Amino acid sequence: MKKILKLNGDLTTYLIVIAAYIFFEILILTGSLSSHMQGLLVPMVYYAIAAVGLNLCVGILGELSIGHAGFMCVGAFSSAIFSNTFADTIPGGIRFFLAFVVGILVSALFGFLIGIPVLRLNGDYLAIVTLAFGEIIKTIINAMYVGVDANGLHMSLTSASDMNMEAGGRTIISGPMGITGTPRDANFTIAIVVLLISLFIVQNLVKSCDGRAIMAIRDNRIAAESVGINITRFKILAFTISAAIAGAAGVLFGHNISSLQATSGNFGYNISILILVYVVLGGIGNIKGSVIAAAILYMLPEMLRGLNTYRMLIYSIVLIAMMLFNWAPSARDWRAKVLSKFSGMRKTGRSSK
């Protein structure tokens, strides 16, 4: 019975995402959604994907990371470099799929390499190191010049002229100017599919033997190690998957705008904190809550734009209300009572049948 209820909970998450997709598609087809709001749909979804990935690290693994915007940055730029390099040689659909694979693999590689030394730290020290990683990645990309010619890729950390490309070569990354002209292949439907795949991966990982080992490490590291669980292996596994999911969100980011720049507004410290806010307000360890919180909190300021005077006041009240609803002891007790009554009604209905 518990297994069935768990499966139903997972199914509910997928149904919520699919229902939201159908709702917004109906609004688009009927012309009820403005072009401005349509442009916010893909960003809403890729922030939800990033929140799902971060919740795997913070909620399931129990390690605080505030550098996931850095993994988004890695995924965005690595995939955009691939798309621009092969824009004239590989058809659009195949190229975008391969760019996704490249962005996810490069982000996972960075997550693995950074996780090896970083995950030996705990608490505030881990948070500081992941924050430093995000800022370092952003700074390095702002200093990079990458071009392509008949001889392949060229790179310089000083200027475009130092790449020594042949005549007819094309610059892909122009330092602080970033990448321009990336094909805008990302759309709302593709973003929803990526979100569903991310949910499937995380929720099945949580229910697997590896997931139970990861949660055992979160609950009591010493007890987990005493029963033979390889602490380092499972922490790196969770952190690498979390980074790969953030990289997938970055691929959508990079293929949704015409000019990709490694600015603080795109991949800075505040973006990492914003994703962490989605995780905390949705419920740490609650994957479904992260998706709902990201959708509501991202769209709410734009939906309230007409109320210029009170827009941020209402937004702040919603943040406080969500925090109290998720974390206040009385609210949690009330939710537990409601859920127990609901499950009792379901059991009574089944027994009467």
Short mmCIF file of C-alpha atoms in Angstrom, two decimals:
data_model
loop_
_atom_site.label_atom_id
_atom_site.label_comp_id
_atom_site.label_asym_id
_atom_site.label_seq_id
_atom_site.Cartn_x
_atom_site.Cartn_y
_atom_site.Cartn_z
CA MET A 1 0.00 0.00 0.00
CA LYS A 2 2.82 2.46 0.84
CA LYS A 3 4.48 1.75 -2.49
CA ILE A 4 1.23 2.47 -4.35
CA LEU A 5 0.78 5.75 -2.48
CA LYS A 6 4.39 6.72 -3.32
CA LEU A 7 3.83 5.98 -6.99
CA ASN A 8 0.65 8.04 -6.91
CA GLY A 9 2.61 10.93 -5.41
CA ASP A 10 5.14 10.76 -8.22
CA LEU A 11 2.34 10.53 -10.78
CA THR A 12 0.75 13.63 -9.28
CA THR A 13 3.92 15.61 -9.98
CA TYR A 14 3.90 14.61 -13.66
CA LEU A 15 0.17 15.35 -13.95
CA ILE A 16 0.63 18.84 -12.48
CA VAL A 17 3.34 19.64 -15.04
CA ILE A 18 1.30 18.24 -17.95
CA ALA A 19 -1.85 20.06 -16.80
CA ALA A 20 0.08 23.35 -16.58
CA TYR A 21 1.47 22.75 -20.08
CA ILE A 22 -2.02 22.12 -21.51
CA PHE A 23 -3.38 25.19 -19.70
CA PHE A 24 -0.74 27.53 -21.12
CA GLU A 25 -1.02 26.00 -24.60
CA ILE A 26 -4.76 26.68 -24.56
CA LEU A 27 -4.11 30.27 -23.53
CA ILE A 28 -1.62 30.65 -26.38
CA LEU A 29 -3.91 29.11 -28.99
CA THR A 30 -6.86 31.28 -27.93
CA GLY A 31 -4.73 34.44 -27.90
CA SER A 32 -5.37 34.99 -24.18
CA LEU A 33 -1.68 35.15 -23.30
CA SER A 34 0.34 38.21 -24.26
CA SER A 35 3.58 37.86 -26.21
CA HIS A 36 5.47 39.12 -23.16
CA MET A 37 4.04 36.37 -20.95
CA GLN A 38 4.70 33.77 -23.66
CA GLY A 39 8.35 34.81 -23.59
CA LEU A 40 8.47 34.01 -19.87
CA LEU A 41 7.31 30.40 -20.21
CA VAL A 42 10.67 28.88 -21.16
CA PRO A 43 12.58 30.80 -18.41
CA MET A 44 9.94 29.66 -15.89
CA VAL A 45 10.55 26.03 -16.85
CA TYR A 46 14.35 26.14 -16.90
CA TYR A 47 14.41 27.72 -13.45
CA ALA A 48 12.09 24.92 -12.29
CA ILE A 49 14.56 22.39 -13.76
CA ALA A 50 17.46 24.09 -11.97
CA ALA A 51 15.44 24.00 -8.71
CA VAL A 52 14.83 20.26 -9.14
CA GLY A 53 18.56 19.71 -9.61
CA LEU A 54 19.47 21.87 -6.62
CA ASN A 55 16.89 20.11 -4.43
CA LEU A 56 18.66 16.84 -5.16
CA CYS A 57 21.82 18.36 -3.69
CA VAL A 58 20.26 20.34 -0.83
CA GLY A 59 17.19 18.29 0.06
CA ILE A 60 18.17 14.70 -0.76
CA LEU A 61 21.94 14.82 -0.23
CA GLY A 62 21.76 17.45 2.50
CA GLU A 63 24.64 19.62 1.23
CA LEU A 64 24.20 23.36 0.73
CA SER A 65 25.33 24.55 -2.70
CA ILE A 66 24.96 28.15 -3.86
CA GLY A 67 26.89 27.81 -7.10
CA HIS A 68 24.36 26.10 -9.36
CA ALA A 69 24.17 29.19 -11.57
CA GLY A 70 27.77 28.30 -12.46
CA PHE A 71 26.69 24.89 -13.76
CA MET A 72 23.92 26.59 -15.73
CA CYS A 73 26.58 28.88 -17.20
CA VAL A 74 28.76 25.91 -18.19
CA GLY A 75 25.82 24.14 -19.85
CA ALA A 76 24.69 27.27 -21.66
CA PHE A 77 28.08 28.20 -23.11
CA SER A 78 29.30 24.70 -23.97
CA SER A 79 26.07 23.94 -25.85
CA ALA A 80 26.04 27.35 -27.53
CA ILE A 81 29.64 26.85 -28.70
CA PHE A 82 28.65 23.51 -30.21
CA SER A 83 25.55 24.94 -31.91
CA ASN A 84 27.46 27.88 -33.39
CA THR A 85 30.37 25.71 -34.53
CA PHE A 86 28.14 23.25 -36.40
CA ALA A 87 25.36 25.64 -37.38
CA ASP A 88 26.06 25.16 -41.10
CA THR A 89 26.88 21.45 -41.09
CA ILE A 90 24.34 19.67 -38.86
CA PRO A 91 20.53 19.94 -39.31
CA GLY A 92 18.70 21.94 -36.64
CA GLY A 93 16.90 19.20 -34.71
CA ILE A 94 19.90 16.86 -34.54
CA ARG A 95 22.22 19.75 -33.71
CA PHE A 96 20.03 20.88 -30.81
CA PHE A 97 19.84 17.33 -29.42
CA LEU A 98 23.63 16.98 -29.64
CA ALA A 99 24.05 20.42 -28.04
CA PHE A 100 21.88 19.18 -25.16
CA VAL A 101 24.10 16.13 -24.77
CA VAL A 102 27.24 18.29 -24.85
CA GLY A 103 25.89 20.80 -22.31
CA ILE A 104 24.76 18.07 -19.90
CA LEU A 105 28.01 16.07 -20.18
CA VAL A 106 30.26 19.11 -19.72
CA SER A 107 28.24 20.27 -16.70
CA ALA A 108 28.33 16.75 -15.23
CA LEU A 109 32.11 16.66 -15.77
CA PHE A 110 32.54 19.97 -13.94
CA GLY A 111 30.27 18.71 -11.16
CA PHE A 112 32.34 15.53 -10.84
CA LEU A 113 35.70 17.32 -10.85
CA ILE A 114 34.57 19.98 -8.38
CA GLY A 115 32.73 17.46 -6.23
CA ILE A 116 35.87 15.39 -5.57
CA PRO A 117 37.60 18.05 -3.40
CA VAL A 118 34.55 20.14 -2.45
CA LEU A 119 32.36 17.38 -0.99
CA ARG A 120 34.99 16.67 1.66
CA LEU A 121 33.76 19.93 3.21
CA ASN A 122 30.49 20.46 5.06
CA GLY A 123 28.09 23.24 5.90
CA ASP A 124 29.16 26.83 5.33
CA TYR A 125 32.55 25.81 3.90
CA LEU A 126 30.89 23.86 1.08
CA ALA A 127 28.56 26.78 0.35
CA ILE A 128 31.48 29.22 0.13
CA VAL A 129 33.47 26.99 -2.24
CA THR A 130 30.50 26.41 -4.57
CA LEU A 131 29.82 30.14 -4.56
CA ALA A 132 33.44 30.75 -5.54
CA PHE A 133 33.14 28.21 -8.36
CA GLY A 134 30.16 30.06 -9.85
CA GLU A 135 31.98 33.37 -9.78
CA ILE A 136 35.23 31.91 -11.18
CA ILE A 137 33.43 30.26 -14.11
CA LYS A 138 31.64 33.50 -14.94
CA THR A 139 34.90 35.49 -14.79
CA ILE A 140 36.83 33.02 -16.97
CA ILE A 141 34.13 32.97 -19.65
CA ASN A 142 34.07 36.78 -19.68
CA ALA A 143 37.80 36.71 -20.47
CA MET A 144 37.58 34.02 -23.18
CA TYR A 145 37.76 34.57 -26.93
CA VAL A 146 36.86 31.48 -28.96
CA GLY A 147 36.78 31.23 -32.74
CA VAL A 148 36.60 28.58 -35.45
CA ASP A 149 38.20 28.32 -38.88
CA ALA A 150 39.25 25.56 -41.26
CA ASN A 151 41.80 24.33 -38.72
CA GLY A 152 39.25 23.96 -35.88
CA LEU A 153 38.70 25.88 -32.65
CA HIS A 154 41.01 28.65 -31.44
CA MET A 155 41.05 30.24 -27.98
CA SER A 156 42.65 33.23 -26.32
CA LEU A 157 42.35 34.93 -22.94
CA THR A 158 43.57 38.32 -24.14
CA SER A 159 41.89 39.43 -27.39
CA ALA A 160 40.26 38.14 -30.56
CA SER A 161 43.32 39.03 -32.67
CA ASP A 162 45.53 36.72 -30.58
CA MET A 163 43.57 33.66 -31.74
CA ASN A 164 45.51 33.80 -35.05
CA MET A 165 42.64 32.49 -37.15
CA GLU A 166 42.82 32.18 -40.90
CA ALA A 167 40.87 34.48 -43.21
CA GLY A 168 37.21 33.58 -43.12
CA GLY A 169 37.37 32.40 -39.51
CA ARG A 170 34.42 33.14 -37.27
CA THR A 171 34.50 34.35 -33.67
CA ILE A 172 32.12 32.46 -31.39
CA ILE A 173 32.82 33.94 -27.95
CA SER A 174 33.81 37.61 -27.91
CA GLY A 175 34.93 38.01 -24.31
CA PRO A 176 32.47 40.09 -22.27
CA MET A 177 30.21 40.40 -25.35
CA GLY A 178 29.54 36.67 -25.11
CA ILE A 179 27.94 34.66 -27.91
CA THR A 180 25.54 36.10 -30.46
CA GLY A 181 23.53 34.36 -33.13
CA THR A 182 22.89 31.07 -31.32
CA PRO A 183 19.88 29.31 -32.95
CA ARG A 184 16.82 29.82 -30.76
CA ASP A 185 15.84 26.16 -30.76
CA ALA A 186 14.40 26.06 -27.24
CA ASN A 187 10.64 26.32 -26.90
CA PHE A 188 8.00 25.69 -24.25
CA THR A 189 7.26 22.12 -25.37
CA ILE A 190 10.92 21.06 -25.33
CA ALA A 191 11.40 22.71 -21.94
CA ILE A 192 8.45 20.78 -20.48
CA VAL A 193 9.84 17.51 -21.86
CA VAL A 194 13.23 18.24 -20.23
CA LEU A 195 11.47 19.05 -16.95
CA LEU A 196 9.56 15.75 -17.03
CA ILE A 197 12.77 13.83 -17.75
CA SER A 198 14.52 15.62 -14.87
CA LEU A 199 11.66 14.76 -12.53
CA PHE A 200 11.74 11.15 -13.68
CA ILE A 201 15.49 10.88 -13.05
CA VAL A 202 15.41 12.50 -9.60
CA GLN A 203 12.30 10.75 -8.31
CA ASN A 204 13.50 7.33 -9.46
CA LEU A 205 16.93 7.99 -7.98
CA VAL A 206 15.32 8.83 -4.64
CA LYS A 207 13.38 5.52 -4.66
CA SER A 208 16.42 3.44 -5.68
CA CYS A 209 18.99 1.77 -3.45
CA ASP A 210 21.45 4.55 -4.31
CA GLY A 211 18.87 7.16 -3.31
CA ARG A 212 18.30 5.50 0.06
CA ALA A 213 22.05 5.44 0.60
CA ILE A 214 22.25 9.16 -0.24
CA MET A 215 19.46 9.97 2.20
CA ALA A 216 21.14 7.83 4.85
CA ILE A 217 24.26 9.97 4.44
CA ARG A 218 22.10 13.07 4.82
CA ASP A 219 20.43 11.80 8.00
CA ASN A 220 23.52 10.44 9.76
CA ARG A 221 26.88 10.37 8.05
CA ILE A 222 28.60 8.34 10.78
CA ALA A 223 25.86 5.70 10.93
CA ALA A 224 25.83 5.41 7.13
CA GLU A 225 29.59 4.92 7.03
CA SER A 226 29.42 2.35 9.82
CA VAL A 227 27.16 0.07 7.73
CA GLY A 228 29.52 0.17 4.75
CA ILE A 229 28.09 2.99 2.62
CA ASN A 230 30.77 4.67 0.52
CA ILE A 231 30.22 8.29 1.55
CA THR A 232 32.41 9.90 -1.11
CA ARG A 233 30.99 7.83 -3.98
CA PHE A 234 27.35 8.57 -3.27
CA LYS A 235 27.92 12.26 -2.53
CA ILE A 236 29.75 12.69 -5.85
CA LEU A 237 27.00 10.74 -7.64
CA ALA A 238 24.26 13.03 -6.32
CA PHE A 239 26.30 16.19 -6.89
CA THR A 240 27.19 15.19 -10.46
CA ILE A 241 23.55 14.43 -11.37
CA SER A 242 22.51 17.71 -9.76
CA ALA A 243 25.10 19.61 -11.83
CA ALA A 244 23.99 17.80 -15.01
CA ILE A 245 20.36 18.83 -14.45
CA ALA A 246 21.45 22.43 -13.88
CA GLY A 247 23.43 22.16 -17.13
CA ALA A 248 20.27 21.06 -18.95
CA ALA A 249 18.57 24.22 -17.66
CA GLY A 250 21.55 26.19 -18.95
CA VAL A 251 21.18 24.65 -22.43
CA LEU A 252 17.59 25.90 -22.54
CA PHE A 253 18.79 29.30 -21.34
CA GLY A 254 21.49 29.52 -24.01
CA HIS A 255 19.13 28.54 -26.84
CA ASN A 256 16.31 30.85 -25.75
CA ILE A 257 18.06 34.21 -26.19
CA SER A 258 19.86 35.75 -29.14
CA SER A 259 22.78 37.15 -27.13
CA LEU A 260 24.33 34.99 -24.40
CA GLN A 261 26.57 36.79 -21.90
CA ALA A 262 28.12 35.60 -18.64
CA THR A 263 26.81 38.54 -16.63
CA SER A 264 25.79 38.65 -12.99
CA GLY A 265 22.20 39.11 -14.08
CA ASN A 266 22.31 35.79 -15.96
CA PHE A 267 24.58 33.56 -13.90
CA GLY A 268 25.67 35.52 -10.85
CA TYR A 269 25.37 34.96 -7.12
CA ASN A 270 21.82 36.32 -7.01
CA ILE A 271 20.64 33.70 -9.51
CA SER A 272 22.02 30.89 -7.34
CA ILE A 273 20.23 32.42 -4.34
CA LEU A 274 17.02 32.75 -6.39
CA ILE A 275 17.10 29.03 -7.24
CA LEU A 276 17.80 28.24 -3.59
CA VAL A 277 14.76 30.33 -2.60
CA TYR A 278 12.60 28.19 -4.89
CA VAL A 279 13.94 25.06 -3.19
CA VAL A 280 13.46 26.35 0.35
CA LEU A 281 9.99 27.78 -0.17
CA GLY A 282 8.85 24.71 -2.09
CA GLY A 283 10.10 22.49 0.71
CA ILE A 284 13.60 21.09 1.09
CA GLY A 285 13.48 17.53 -0.24
CA ASN A 286 10.06 18.13 -1.83
CA ILE A 287 10.65 17.85 -5.59
CA LYS A 288 7.09 18.70 -6.52
CA GLY A 289 7.20 21.75 -4.25
CA SER A 290 10.31 23.07 -6.02
CA VAL A 291 8.53 23.00 -9.38
CA ILE A 292 5.42 24.73 -8.03
CA ALA A 293 7.42 27.35 -6.13
CA ALA A 294 9.59 28.14 -9.16
CA ALA A 295 6.54 28.55 -11.40
CA ILE A 296 4.61 30.75 -8.97
CA LEU A 297 7.46 32.91 -7.77
CA TYR A 298 8.90 33.49 -11.25
CA MET A 299 5.60 34.44 -12.87
CA LEU A 300 4.08 36.34 -9.95
CA PRO A 301 6.09 39.60 -10.27
CA GLU A 302 5.21 39.81 -13.97
CA MET A 303 1.53 39.04 -13.36
CA LEU A 304 1.45 41.83 -10.76
CA ARG A 305 3.24 44.33 -12.98
CA GLY A 306 0.03 46.32 -13.39
CA LEU A 307 0.05 46.98 -9.64
CA ASN A 308 3.29 48.96 -9.71
CA THR A 309 2.83 50.45 -6.26
CA TYR A 310 2.05 47.22 -4.44
CA ARG A 311 3.70 44.63 -6.69
CA MET A 312 6.76 43.89 -4.54
CA LEU A 313 4.72 44.17 -1.34
CA ILE A 314 2.37 41.42 -2.55
CA TYR A 315 5.34 39.36 -3.71
CA SER A 316 6.95 39.66 -0.27
CA ILE A 317 3.69 38.65 1.45
CA VAL A 318 3.45 35.56 -0.77
CA LEU A 319 7.05 34.63 0.11
CA ILE A 320 6.31 34.92 3.84
CA ALA A 321 3.05 32.97 3.49
CA MET A 322 4.78 30.14 1.61
CA MET A 323 7.55 30.01 4.19
CA LEU A 324 5.06 29.81 7.06
CA PHE A 325 2.94 27.21 5.27
CA ASN A 326 5.93 24.96 4.60
CA TRP A 327 7.95 25.38 7.78
CA ALA A 328 5.78 26.68 10.67
CA PRO A 329 5.19 23.77 13.15
CA SER A 330 1.44 24.49 13.44
CA ALA A 331 1.03 24.61 9.65
CA ARG A 332 2.93 21.35 9.24
CA ASP A 333 0.76 19.70 11.90
CA TRP A 334 -2.37 20.95 10.15
CA ARG A 335 -1.16 19.57 6.81
CA ALA A 336 -0.44 16.22 8.41
CA LYS A 337 -3.95 16.06 9.89
CA VAL A 338 -5.57 16.96 6.56
CA LEU A 339 -3.52 14.37 4.69
CA SER A 340 -4.33 11.69 7.29
CA LYS A 341 -8.05 12.45 7.00
CA PHE A 342 -7.84 12.36 3.21
CA SER A 343 -6.02 9.01 3.20
CA GLY A 344 -8.55 7.70 5.73
CA MET A 345 -11.42 8.70 3.43
CA ARG A 346 -9.73 6.91 0.52
CA LYS A 347 -9.27 3.73 2.56
CA THR A 348 -12.92 3.85 3.70
CA GLY A 349 -14.11 4.28 0.12
CA ARG A 350 -12.02 1.31 -1.05
CA SER A 351 -13.21 -0.94 1.78
CA SER A 352 -16.87 -0.09 1.07
CA LYS A 353 -16.36 -1.19 -2.52
#
